[in-house]
């Protein structure tokens, strides 16, 4: 494998996805600018921002800033990449969502606020994005589709809107495109609240999530109708997690070292509905409760869908570590949107290349950086470096990116 082939393959995937999402409607100058910015995300070894792009790229810093104000259909672009990446899967897909804290300082950036940081384990001042991805249960992989900056501002119009209401609205705005993939939505336990669940069911999503360990759950009523007027009884005895009625559950085959797993249909008091429930009894005591609002979903599917949800965390990790998800110094919402979504698109392309070349994202980025440096040197040394006229060019090579330190 030639190292320079990595650059060609990376740009080939970027262009194919960009043209699929309607990028051909933009003029060629804007197209080439966007492609170069996606390329620079994998070339710049340190912080990735407009200043660094001006140093490493072929255009000026202001050109990149103006290009970032352009609207790009990142959702369609990443849907093409995800379909390409999951073509070997069996079609067991789900939409995964997860908010992520973005460190940001200053007073002029719109929608700065206090958001929960999972890494710090505390509420911190900065920005937040809602990451929307698609997971493949059989391939155990996640591809990001879109990042939406949290723009909830408390004012007279939306003073009663909670953060989870805003998340529901963001998903509702994109439901027609997302439901072309699947109508299964996977989220962590923070989203297992009745208002959010009701909103998702109202727009056509079935939710897979996790309940609190102390959730009030009941076996379904299996007795005969009483014949009395009123609503039929739906719940029976309360589930005792230390003494589960084995006659009312299905035992799932799992490794004994992981504990015991039971599946059943149950009534959830907090959600006020029937659910497909999975009870995971841990080997060292305690239990975990996974559920799906789709009563027909099997217990094994519930557990596999939820466990695969954690792959979205690696998308955030890779975007922050390799392509500068948190490095943008822009204060304009359009530029921030471009920075967030272009980072995830670069990670998606890199993931496809990981499966093709059997390399990690870090290794692929290192090889692309080296290939870029080598190509830069080769292009310059087509001329004789020892002549007086080429003296400045040779010095430019030795000092390449030195001012970026």
JSON list of N, CA and C in Angstrom, two decimals, residues 274-345:
[
{"chain": "A", "resi": 274, "resn": "UNK", "atom": "N", "xyz": [-47.09, -0.23, 29.03]},
{"chain": "A", "resi": 274, "resn": "UNK", "atom": "CA", "xyz": [-46.47, -1.54, 28.94]},
{"chain": "A", "resi": 274, "resn": "UNK", "atom": "C", "xyz": [-45.15, -1.41, 28.19]},
{"chain": "A", "resi": 275, "resn": "UNK", "atom": "N", "xyz": [-44.16, -2.18, 28.63]},
{"chain": "A", "resi": 275, "resn": "UNK", "atom": "CA", "xyz": [-42.85, -2.14, 27.99]},
{"chain": "A", "resi": 275, "resn": "UNK", "atom": "C", "xyz": [-42.30, -3.56, 27.86]},
{"chain": "A", "resi": 276, "resn": "UNK", "atom": "N", "xyz": [-41.34, -3.70, 26.96]},
{"chain": "A", "resi": 276, "resn": "UNK", "atom": "CA", "xyz": [-40.55, -4.93, 26.88]},
{"chain": "A", "resi": 276, "resn": "UNK", "atom": "C", "xyz": [-39.34, -4.73, 27.79]},
{"chain": "A", "resi": 277, "resn": "UNK", "atom": "N", "xyz": [-39.26, -5.50, 28.85]},
{"chain": "A", "resi": 277, "resn": "UNK", "atom": "CA", "xyz": [-38.29, -5.26, 29.93]},
{"chain": "A", "resi": 277, "resn": "UNK", "atom": "C", "xyz": [-37.24, -6.35, 29.97]},
{"chain": "A", "resi": 278, "resn": "UNK", "atom": "N", "xyz": [-36.00, -5.94, 30.25]},
{"chain": "A", "resi": 278, "resn": "UNK", "atom": "CA", "xyz": [-34.90, -6.87, 30.48]},
{"chain": "A", "resi": 278, "resn": "UNK", "atom": "C", "xyz": [-34.31, -6.56, 31.85]},
{"chain": "A", "resi": 279, "resn": "UNK", "atom": "N", "xyz": [-34.24, -7.57, 32.70]},
{"chain": "A", "resi": 279, "resn": "UNK", "atom": "CA", "xyz": [-33.66, -7.43, 34.03]},
{"chain": "A", "resi": 279, "resn": "UNK", "atom": "C", "xyz": [-32.32, -8.15, 34.04]},
{"chain": "A", "resi": 280, "resn": "UNK", "atom": "N", "xyz": [-31.25, -7.39, 34.25]},
{"chain": "A", "resi": 280, "resn": "UNK", "atom": "CA", "xyz": [-29.91, -7.97, 34.28]},
{"chain": "A", "resi": 280, "resn": "UNK", "atom": "C", "xyz": [-29.44, -8.01, 35.73]},
{"chain": "A", "resi": 281, "resn": "UNK", "atom": "N", "xyz": [-29.39, -9.20, 36.31]},
{"chain": "A", "resi": 281, "resn": "UNK", "atom": "CA", "xyz": [-28.91, -9.38, 37.68]},
{"chain": "A", "resi": 281, "resn": "UNK", "atom": "C", "xyz": [-27.39, -9.53, 37.63]},
{"chain": "A", "resi": 282, "resn": "UNK", "atom": "N", "xyz": [-26.68, -8.60, 38.25]},
{"chain": "A", "resi": 282, "resn": "UNK", "atom": "CA", "xyz": [-25.22, -8.59, 38.20]},
{"chain": "A", "resi": 282, "resn": "UNK", "atom": "C", "xyz": [-24.63, -9.64, 39.13]},
{"chain": "A", "resi": 283, "resn": "UNK", "atom": "N", "xyz": [-23.44, -10.17, 38.81]},
{"chain": "A", "resi": 283, "resn": "UNK", "atom": "CA", "xyz": [-22.83, -11.23, 39.65]},
{"chain": "A", "resi": 283, "resn": "UNK", "atom": "C", "xyz": [-22.55, -10.77, 41.08]},
{"chain": "A", "resi": 284, "resn": "UNK", "atom": "N", "xyz": [-22.18, -9.51, 41.26]},
{"chain": "A", "resi": 284, "resn": "UNK", "atom": "CA", "xyz": [-21.83, -9.02, 42.59]},
{"chain": "A", "resi": 284, "resn": "UNK", "atom": "C", "xyz": [-22.99, -8.33, 43.29]},
{"chain": "A", "resi": 285, "resn": "UNK", "atom": "N", "xyz": [-24.19, -8.58, 42.82]},
{"chain": "A", "resi": 285, "resn": "UNK", "atom": "CA", "xyz": [-25.36, -7.96, 43.41]},
{"chain": "A", "resi": 285, "resn": "UNK", "atom": "C", "xyz": [-25.79, -6.75, 42.61]},
{"chain": "A", "resi": 286, "resn": "UNK", "atom": "N", "xyz": [-27.00, -6.30, 42.85]},
{"chain": "A", "resi": 286, "resn": "UNK", "atom": "CA", "xyz": [-27.53, -5.19, 42.09]},
{"chain": "A", "resi": 286, "resn": "UNK", "atom": "C", "xyz": [-28.14, -5.65, 40.78]},
{"chain": "A", "resi": 287, "resn": "UNK", "atom": "N", "xyz": [-28.72, -4.73, 40.05]},
{"chain": "A", "resi": 287, "resn": "UNK", "atom": "CA", "xyz": [-29.38, -5.09, 38.80]},
{"chain": "A", "resi": 287, "resn": "UNK", "atom": "C", "xyz": [-29.46, -3.86, 37.90]},
{"chain": "A", "resi": 288, "resn": "UNK", "atom": "N", "xyz": [-29.68, -4.13, 36.62]},
{"chain": "A", "resi": 288, "resn": "UNK", "atom": "CA", "xyz": [-29.88, -3.09, 35.62]},
{"chain": "A", "resi": 288, "resn": "UNK", "atom": "C", "xyz": [-31.17, -3.40, 34.87]},
{"chain": "A", "resi": 289, "resn": "UNK", "atom": "N", "xyz": [-31.85, -2.33, 34.48]},
{"chain": "A", "resi": 289, "resn": "UNK", "atom": "CA", "xyz": [-33.16, -2.47, 33.84]},
{"chain": "A", "resi": 289, "resn": "UNK", "atom": "C", "xyz": [-33.13, -1.81, 32.47]},
{"chain": "A", "resi": 290, "resn": "UNK", "atom": "N", "xyz": [-33.25, -2.60, 31.42]},
{"chain": "A", "resi": 290, "resn": "UNK", "atom": "CA", "xyz": [-33.31, -2.10, 30.06]},
{"chain": "A", "resi": 290, "resn": "UNK", "atom": "C", "xyz": [-34.74, -2.28, 29.55]},
{"chain": "A", "resi": 291, "resn": "UNK", "atom": "N", "xyz": [-35.16, -1.38, 28.68]},
{"chain": "A", "resi": 291, "resn": "UNK", "atom": "CA", "xyz": [-36.54, -1.49, 28.20]},
{"chain": "A", "resi": 291, "resn": "UNK", "atom": "C", "xyz": [-36.67, -0.97, 26.78]},
{"chain": "A", "resi": 292, "resn": "UNK", "atom": "N", "xyz": [-37.77, -1.35, 26.16]},
{"chain": "A", "resi": 292, "resn": "UNK", "atom": "CA", "xyz": [-38.17, -0.82, 24.86]},
{"chain": "A", "resi": 292, "resn": "UNK", "atom": "C", "xyz": [-39.66, -0.52, 24.90]},
{"chain": "A", "resi": 293, "resn": "UNK", "atom": "N", "xyz": [-40.05, 0.59, 24.31]},
{"chain": "A", "resi": 293, "resn": "UNK", "atom": "CA", "xyz": [-41.48, 0.90, 24.24]},
{"chain": "A", "resi": 293, "resn": "UNK", "atom": "C", "xyz": [-42.20, 0.04, 23.21]},
{"chain": "A", "resi": 294, "resn": "UNK", "atom": "N", "xyz": [-41.43, -0.66, 22.38]},
{"chain": "A", "resi": 294, "resn": "UNK", "atom": "CA", "xyz": [-42.02, -1.61, 21.43]},
{"chain": "A", "resi": 294, "resn": "UNK", "atom": "C", "xyz": [-42.20, -2.95, 22.14]},
{"chain": "A", "resi": 295, "resn": "UNK", "atom": "N", "xyz": [-43.43, -3.29, 22.47]},
{"chain": "A", "resi": 295, "resn": "UNK", "atom": "CA", "xyz": [-43.70, -4.51, 23.24]},
{"chain": "A", "resi": 295, "resn": "UNK", "atom": "C", "xyz": [-43.31, -5.77, 22.48]},
{"chain": "A", "resi": 296, "resn": "UNK", "atom": "N", "xyz": [-43.26, -5.70, 21.16]},
{"chain": "A", "resi": 296, "resn": "UNK", "atom": "CA", "xyz": [-42.95, -6.88, 20.36]},
{"chain": "A", "resi": 296, "resn": "UNK", "atom": "C", "xyz": [-41.44, -7.13, 20.24]},
{"chain": "A", "resi": 297, "resn": "UNK", "atom": "N", "xyz": [-40.61, -6.21, 20.71]},
{"chain": "A", "resi": 297, "resn": "UNK", "atom": "CA", "xyz": [-39.16, -6.39, 20.61]},
{"chain": "A", "resi": 297, "resn": "UNK", "atom": "C", "xyz": [-38.71, -7.44, 21.62]},
{"chain": "A", "resi": 298, "resn": "UNK", "atom": "N", "xyz": [-37.88, -8.35, 21.17]},
{"chain": "A", "resi": 298, "resn": "UNK", "atom": "CA", "xyz": [-37.40, -9.42, 22.05]},
{"chain": "A", "resi": 298, "resn": "UNK", "atom": "C", "xyz": [-36.43, -8.86, 23.08]},
{"chain": "A", "resi": 299, "resn": "UNK", "atom": "N", "xyz": [-36.30, -9.59, 24.18]},
{"chain": "A", "resi": 299, "resn": "UNK", "atom": "CA", "xyz": [-35.39, -9.15, 25.23]},
{"chain": "A", "resi": 299, "resn": "UNK", "atom": "C", "xyz": [-33.95, -9.09, 24.78]},
{"chain": "A", "resi": 300, "resn": "UNK", "atom": "N", "xyz": [-33.54, -10.05, 23.95]},
{"chain": "A", "resi": 300, "resn": "UNK", "atom": "CA", "xyz": [-32.17, -10.04, 23.46]},
{"chain": "A", "resi": 300, "resn": "UNK", "atom": "C", "xyz": [-31.90, -8.81, 22.58]},
{"chain": "A", "resi": 301, "resn": "UNK", "atom": "N", "xyz": [-32.87, -8.46, 21.75]},
{"chain": "A", "resi": 301, "resn": "UNK", "atom": "CA", "xyz": [-32.71, -7.27, 20.92]},
{"chain": "A", "resi": 301, "resn": "UNK", "atom": "C", "xyz": [-32.62, -6.01, 21.78]},
{"chain": "A", "resi": 302, "resn": "UNK", "atom": "N", "xyz": [-33.43, -5.94, 22.82]},
{"chain": "A", "resi": 302, "resn": "UNK", "atom": "CA", "xyz": [-33.39, -4.77, 23.71]},
{"chain": "A", "resi": 302, "resn": "UNK", "atom": "C", "xyz": [-32.00, -4.59, 24.29]},
{"chain": "A", "resi": 303, "resn": "UNK", "atom": "N", "xyz": [-31.43, -5.67, 24.78]},
{"chain": "A", "resi": 303, "resn": "UNK", "atom": "CA", "xyz": [-30.11, -5.60, 25.40]},
{"chain": "A", "resi": 303, "resn": "UNK", "atom": "C", "xyz": [-29.02, -5.28, 24.38]},
{"chain": "A", "resi": 304, "resn": "UNK", "atom": "N", "xyz": [-29.09, -5.90, 23.20]},
{"chain": "A", "resi": 304, "resn": "UNK", "atom": "CA", "xyz": [-28.07, -5.68, 22.18]},
{"chain": "A", "resi": 304, "resn": "UNK", "atom": "C", "xyz": [-28.14, -4.26, 21.62]},
{"chain": "A", "resi": 305, "resn": "UNK", "atom": "N", "xyz": [-29.34, -3.74, 21.43]},
{"chain": "A", "resi": 305, "resn": "UNK", "atom": "CA", "xyz": [-29.48, -2.38, 20.94]},
{"chain": "A", "resi": 305, "resn": "UNK", "atom": "C", "xyz": [-28.90, -1.39, 21.94]},
{"chain": "A", "resi": 306, "resn": "UNK", "atom": "N", "xyz": [-29.23, -1.59, 23.22]},
{"chain": "A", "resi": 306, "resn": "UNK", "atom": "CA", "xyz": [-28.76, -0.62, 24.22]},
{"chain": "A", "resi": 306, "resn": "UNK", "atom": "C", "xyz": [-27.24, -0.70, 24.40]},
{"chain": "A", "resi": 307, "resn": "UNK", "atom": "N", "xyz": [-26.69, -1.91, 24.41]},
{"chain": "A", "resi": 307, "resn": "UNK", "atom": "CA", "xyz": [-25.24, -2.05, 24.59]},
{"chain": "A", "resi": 307, "resn": "UNK", "atom": "C", "xyz": [-24.47, -1.45, 23.42]},
{"chain": "A", "resi": 308, "resn": "UNK", "atom": "N", "xyz": [-25.02, -1.55, 22.22]},
{"chain": "A", "resi": 308, "resn": "UNK", "atom": "CA", "xyz": [-24.35, -0.97, 21.05]},
{"chain": "A", "resi": 308, "resn": "UNK", "atom": "C", "xyz": [-24.38, 0.55, 21.08]},
{"chain": "A", "resi": 309, "resn": "UNK", "atom": "N", "xyz": [-25.31, 1.12, 21.84]},
{"chain": "A", "resi": 309, "resn": "UNK", "atom": "CA", "xyz": [-25.42, 2.58, 21.95]},
{"chain": "A", "resi": 309, "resn": "UNK", "atom": "C", "xyz": [-24.11, 3.23, 22.38]},
{"chain": "A", "resi": 310, "resn": "UNK", "atom": "N", "xyz": [-23.31, 2.51, 23.16]},
{"chain": "A", "resi": 310, "resn": "UNK", "atom": "CA", "xyz": [-22.08, 3.10, 23.69]},
{"chain": "A", "resi": 310, "resn": "UNK", "atom": "C", "xyz": [-21.06, 3.40, 22.60]},
{"chain": "A", "resi": 311, "resn": "UNK", "atom": "N", "xyz": [-21.25, 2.88, 21.39]},
{"chain": "A", "resi": 311, "resn": "UNK", "atom": "CA", "xyz": [-20.33, 3.18, 20.31]},
{"chain": "A", "resi": 311, "resn": "UNK", "atom": "C", "xyz": [-20.35, 4.66, 19.93]},
{"chain": "A", "resi": 312, "resn": "UNK", "atom": "N", "xyz": [-21.44, 5.36, 20.24]},
{"chain": "A", "resi": 312, "resn": "UNK", "atom": "CA", "xyz": [-21.50, 6.79, 19.93]},
{"chain": "A", "resi": 312, "resn": "UNK", "atom": "C", "xyz": [-20.50, 7.57, 20.78]},
{"chain": "A", "resi": 313, "resn": "UNK", "atom": "N", "xyz": [-20.16, 7.04, 21.95]},
{"chain": "A", "resi": 313, "resn": "UNK", "atom": "CA", "xyz": [-19.19, 7.70, 22.81]},
{"chain": "A", "resi": 313, "resn": "UNK", "atom": "C", "xyz": [-17.81, 7.73, 22.14]},
{"chain": "A", "resi": 314, "resn": "UNK", "atom": "N", "xyz": [-17.49, 6.68, 21.40]},
{"chain": "A", "resi": 314, "resn": "UNK", "atom": "CA", "xyz": [-16.20, 6.63, 20.72]},
{"chain": "A", "resi": 314, "resn": "UNK", "atom": "C", "xyz": [-16.14, 7.63, 19.56]},
{"chain": "A", "resi": 315, "resn": "UNK", "atom": "N", "xyz": [-17.29, 7.94, 18.97]},
{"chain": "A", "resi": 315, "resn": "UNK", "atom": "CA", "xyz": [-17.32, 8.96, 17.92]},
{"chain": "A", "resi": 315, "resn": "UNK", "atom": "C", "xyz": [-16.95, 10.32, 18.49]},
{"chain": "A", "resi": 316, "resn": "UNK", "atom": "N", "xyz": [-17.50, 10.65, 19.66]},
{"chain": "A", "resi": 316, "resn": "UNK", "atom": "CA", "xyz": [-17.13, 11.90, 20.32]},
{"chain": "A", "resi": 316, "resn": "UNK", "atom": "C", "xyz": [-15.64, 11.90, 20.69]},
{"chain": "A", "resi": 317, "resn": "UNK", "atom": "N", "xyz": [-15.17, 10.77, 21.21]},
{"chain": "A", "resi": 317, "resn": "UNK", "atom": "CA", "xyz": [-13.76, 10.69, 21.60]},
{"chain": "A", "resi": 317, "resn": "UNK", "atom": "C", "xyz": [-12.84, 10.90, 20.42]},
{"chain": "A", "resi": 318, "resn": "UNK", "atom": "N", "xyz": [-13.10, 10.21, 19.30]},
{"chain": "A", "resi": 318, "resn": "UNK", "atom": "CA", "xyz": [-12.23, 10.33, 18.13]},
{"chain": "A", "resi": 318, "resn": "UNK", "atom": "C", "xyz": [-12.29, 11.73, 17.54]},
{"chain": "A", "resi": 319, "resn": "UNK", "atom": "N", "xyz": [-13.49, 12.34, 17.52]},
{"chain": "A", "resi": 319, "resn": "UNK", "atom": "CA", "xyz": [-13.61, 13.69, 16.96]},
{"chain": "A", "resi": 319, "resn": "UNK", "atom": "C", "xyz": [-12.86, 14.71, 17.81]},
{"chain": "A", "resi": 320, "resn": "UNK", "atom": "N", "xyz": [-12.87, 14.53, 19.11]},
{"chain": "A", "resi": 320, "resn": "UNK", "atom": "CA", "xyz": [-12.14, 15.46, 19.99]},
{"chain": "A", "resi": 320, "resn": "UNK", "atom": "C", "xyz": [-10.64, 15.21, 19.93]},
{"chain": "A", "resi": 321, "resn": "UNK", "atom": "N", "xyz": [-10.24, 13.97, 19.78]},
{"chain": "A", "resi": 321, "resn": "UNK", "atom": "CA", "xyz": [-8.83, 13.63, 19.85]},
{"chain": "A", "resi": 321, "resn": "UNK", "atom": "C", "xyz": [-8.09, 13.87, 18.54]},
{"chain": "A", "resi": 322, "resn": "UNK", "atom": "N", "xyz": [-8.74, 13.64, 17.40]},
{"chain": "A", "resi": 322, "resn": "UNK", "atom": "CA", "xyz": [-8.02, 13.64, 16.13]},
{"chain": "A", "resi": 322, "resn": "UNK", "atom": "C", "xyz": [-8.39, 14.78, 15.19]},
{"chain": "A", "resi": 323, "resn": "UNK", "atom": "N", "xyz": [-9.62, 15.28, 15.21]},
{"chain": "A", "resi": 323, "resn": "UNK", "atom": "CA", "xyz": [-10.02, 16.26, 14.19]},
{"chain": "A", "resi": 323, "resn": "UNK", "atom": "C", "xyz": [-10.55, 17.56, 14.78]},
{"chain": "A", "resi": 324, "resn": "UNK", "atom": "N", "xyz": [-10.25, 17.82, 16.03]},
{"chain": "A", "resi": 324, "resn": "UNK", "atom": "CA", "xyz": [-10.49, 19.15, 16.60]},
{"chain": "A", "resi": 324, "resn": "UNK", "atom": "C", "xyz": [-11.94, 19.52, 16.81]},
{"chain": "A", "resi": 325, "resn": "UNK", "atom": "N", "xyz": [-12.75, 18.62, 17.36]},
{"chain": "A", "resi": 325, "resn": "UNK", "atom": "CA", "xyz": [-14.15, 18.94, 17.61]},
{"chain": "A", "resi": 325, "resn": "UNK", "atom": "C", "xyz": [-14.31, 20.13, 18.55]},
{"chain": "A", "resi": 326, "resn": "UNK", "atom": "N", "xyz": [-13.41, 20.26, 19.51]},
{"chain": "A", "resi": 326, "resn": "UNK", "atom": "CA", "xyz": [-13.52, 21.32, 20.52]},
{"chain": "A", "resi": 326, "resn": "UNK", "atom": "C", "xyz": [-12.57, 22.48, 20.27]},
{"chain": "A", "resi": 327, "resn": "UNK", "atom": "N", "xyz": [-11.91, 22.52, 19.10]},
{"chain": "A", "resi": 327, "resn": "UNK", "atom": "CA", "xyz": [-10.86, 23.52, 18.87]},
{"chain": "A", "resi": 327, "resn": "UNK", "atom": "C", "xyz": [-11.33, 24.79, 18.19]},
{"chain": "A", "resi": 328, "resn": "UNK", "atom": "N", "xyz": [-12.54, 24.80, 17.66]},
{"chain": "A", "resi": 328, "resn": "UNK", "atom": "CA", "xyz": [-13.00, 25.97, 16.91]},
{"chain": "A", "resi": 328, "resn": "UNK", "atom": "C", "xyz": [-13.09, 27.20, 17.81]},
{"chain": "A", "resi": 329, "resn": "UNK", "atom": "N", "xyz": [-12.56, 28.32, 17.32]},
{"chain": "A", "resi": 329, "resn": "UNK", "atom": "CA", "xyz": [-12.61, 29.58, 18.05]},
{"chain": "A", "resi": 329, "resn": "UNK", "atom": "C", "xyz": [-13.65, 30.53, 17.48]},
{"chain": "A", "resi": 330, "resn": "UNK", "atom": "N", "xyz": [-14.51, 30.01, 16.61]},
{"chain": "A", "resi": 330, "resn": "UNK", "atom": "CA", "xyz": [-15.54, 30.85, 15.98]},
{"chain": "A", "resi": 330, "resn": "UNK", "atom": "C", "xyz": [-16.60, 31.25, 17.00]},
{"chain": "A", "resi": 331, "resn": "UNK", "atom": "N", "xyz": [-17.27, 32.37, 16.72]},
{"chain": "A", "resi": 331, "resn": "UNK", "atom": "CA", "xyz": [-18.35, 32.85, 17.58]},
{"chain": "A", "resi": 331, "resn": "UNK", "atom": "C", "xyz": [-19.67, 32.95, 16.82]},
{"chain": "A", "resi": 332, "resn": "UNK", "atom": "N", "xyz": [-19.68, 32.49, 15.60]},
{"chain": "A", "resi": 332, "resn": "UNK", "atom": "CA", "xyz": [-20.87, 32.52, 14.76]},
{"chain": "A", "resi": 332, "resn": "UNK", "atom": "C", "xyz": [-21.49, 31.12, 14.75]},
{"chain": "A", "resi": 333, "resn": "UNK", "atom": "N", "xyz": [-22.80, 31.04, 14.90]},
{"chain": "A", "resi": 333, "resn": "UNK", "atom": "CA", "xyz": [-23.46, 29.74, 14.96]},
{"chain": "A", "resi": 333, "resn": "UNK", "atom": "C", "xyz": [-23.28, 28.94, 13.67]},
{"chain": "A", "resi": 334, "resn": "UNK", "atom": "N", "xyz": [-23.21, 29.63, 12.52]},
{"chain": "A", "resi": 334, "resn": "UNK", "atom": "CA", "xyz": [-23.03, 28.92, 11.26]},
{"chain": "A", "resi": 334, "resn": "UNK", "atom": "C", "xyz": [-21.64, 28.29, 11.18]},
{"chain": "A", "resi": 335, "resn": "UNK", "atom": "N", "xyz": [-20.64, 29.03, 11.64]},
{"chain": "A", "resi": 335, "resn": "UNK", "atom": "CA", "xyz": [-19.27, 28.50, 11.61]},
{"chain": "A", "resi": 335, "resn": "UNK", "atom": "C", "xyz": [-19.09, 27.38, 12.63]},
{"chain": "A", "resi": 336, "resn": "UNK", "atom": "N", "xyz": [-19.72, 27.52, 13.79]},
{"chain": "A", "resi": 336, "resn": "UNK", "atom": "CA", "xyz": [-19.65, 26.45, 14.78]},
{"chain": "A", "resi": 336, "resn": "UNK", "atom": "C", "xyz": [-20.33, 25.19, 14.26]},
{"chain": "A", "resi": 337, "resn": "UNK", "atom": "N", "xyz": [-21.47, 25.36, 13.60]},
{"chain": "A", "resi": 337, "resn": "UNK", "atom": "CA", "xyz": [-22.17, 24.21, 13.03]},
{"chain": "A", "resi": 337, "resn": "UNK", "atom": "C", "xyz": [-21.29, 23.51, 11.99]},
{"chain": "A", "resi": 338, "resn": "UNK", "atom": "N", "xyz": [-20.61, 24.29, 11.16]},
{"chain": "A", "resi": 338, "resn": "UNK", "atom": "CA", "xyz": [-19.71, 23.73, 10.15]},
{"chain": "A", "resi": 338, "resn": "UNK", "atom": "C", "xyz": [-18.57, 22.98, 10.84]},
{"chain": "A", "resi": 339, "resn": "UNK", "atom": "N", "xyz": [-18.00, 23.57, 11.88]},
{"chain": "A", "resi": 339, "resn": "UNK", "atom": "CA", "xyz": [-16.87, 22.94, 12.57]},
{"chain": "A", "resi": 339, "resn": "UNK", "atom": "C", "xyz": [-17.27, 21.62, 13.22]},
{"chain": "A", "resi": 340, "resn": "UNK", "atom": "N", "xyz": [-18.41, 21.60, 13.91]},
{"chain": "A", "resi": 340, "resn": "UNK", "atom": "CA", "xyz": [-18.85, 20.39, 14.58]},
{"chain": "A", "resi": 340, "resn": "UNK", "atom": "C", "xyz": [-19.13, 19.27, 13.59]},
{"chain": "A", "resi": 341, "resn": "UNK", "atom": "N", "xyz": [-19.91, 19.58, 12.56]},
{"chain": "A", "resi": 341, "resn": "UNK", "atom": "CA", "xyz": [-20.35, 18.54, 11.62]},
{"chain": "A", "resi": 341, "resn": "UNK", "atom": "C", "xyz": [-19.23, 18.08, 10.69]},
{"chain": "A", "resi": 342, "resn": "UNK", "atom": "N", "xyz": [-18.34, 18.99, 10.30]},
{"chain": "A", "resi": 342, "resn": "UNK", "atom": "CA", "xyz": [-17.22, 18.57, 9.45]},
{"chain": "A", "resi": 342, "resn": "UNK", "atom": "C", "xyz": [-16.29, 17.63, 10.22]},
{"chain": "A", "resi": 343, "resn": "UNK", "atom": "N", "xyz": [-16.15, 17.85, 11.53]},
{"chain": "A", "resi": 343, "resn": "UNK", "atom": "CA", "xyz": [-15.32, 16.95, 12.34]},
{"chain": "A", "resi": 343, "resn": "UNK", "atom": "C", "xyz": [-15.88, 15.54, 12.35]},
{"chain": "A", "resi": 344, "resn": "UNK", "atom": "N", "xyz": [-17.19, 15.42, 12.54]},
{"chain": "A", "resi": 344, "resn": "UNK", "atom": "CA", "xyz": [-17.80, 14.10, 12.56]},
{"chain": "A", "resi": 344, "resn": "UNK", "atom": "C", "xyz": [-17.76, 13.45, 11.18]},
{"chain": "A", "resi": 345, "resn": "UNK", "atom": "N", "xyz": [-17.89, 14.24, 10.12]},
{"chain": "A", "resi": 345, "resn": "UNK", "atom": "CA", "xyz": [-17.80, 13.68, 8.77]},
{"chain": "A", "resi": 345, "resn": "UNK", "atom": "C", "xyz": [-16.41, 13.13, 8.51]}
]
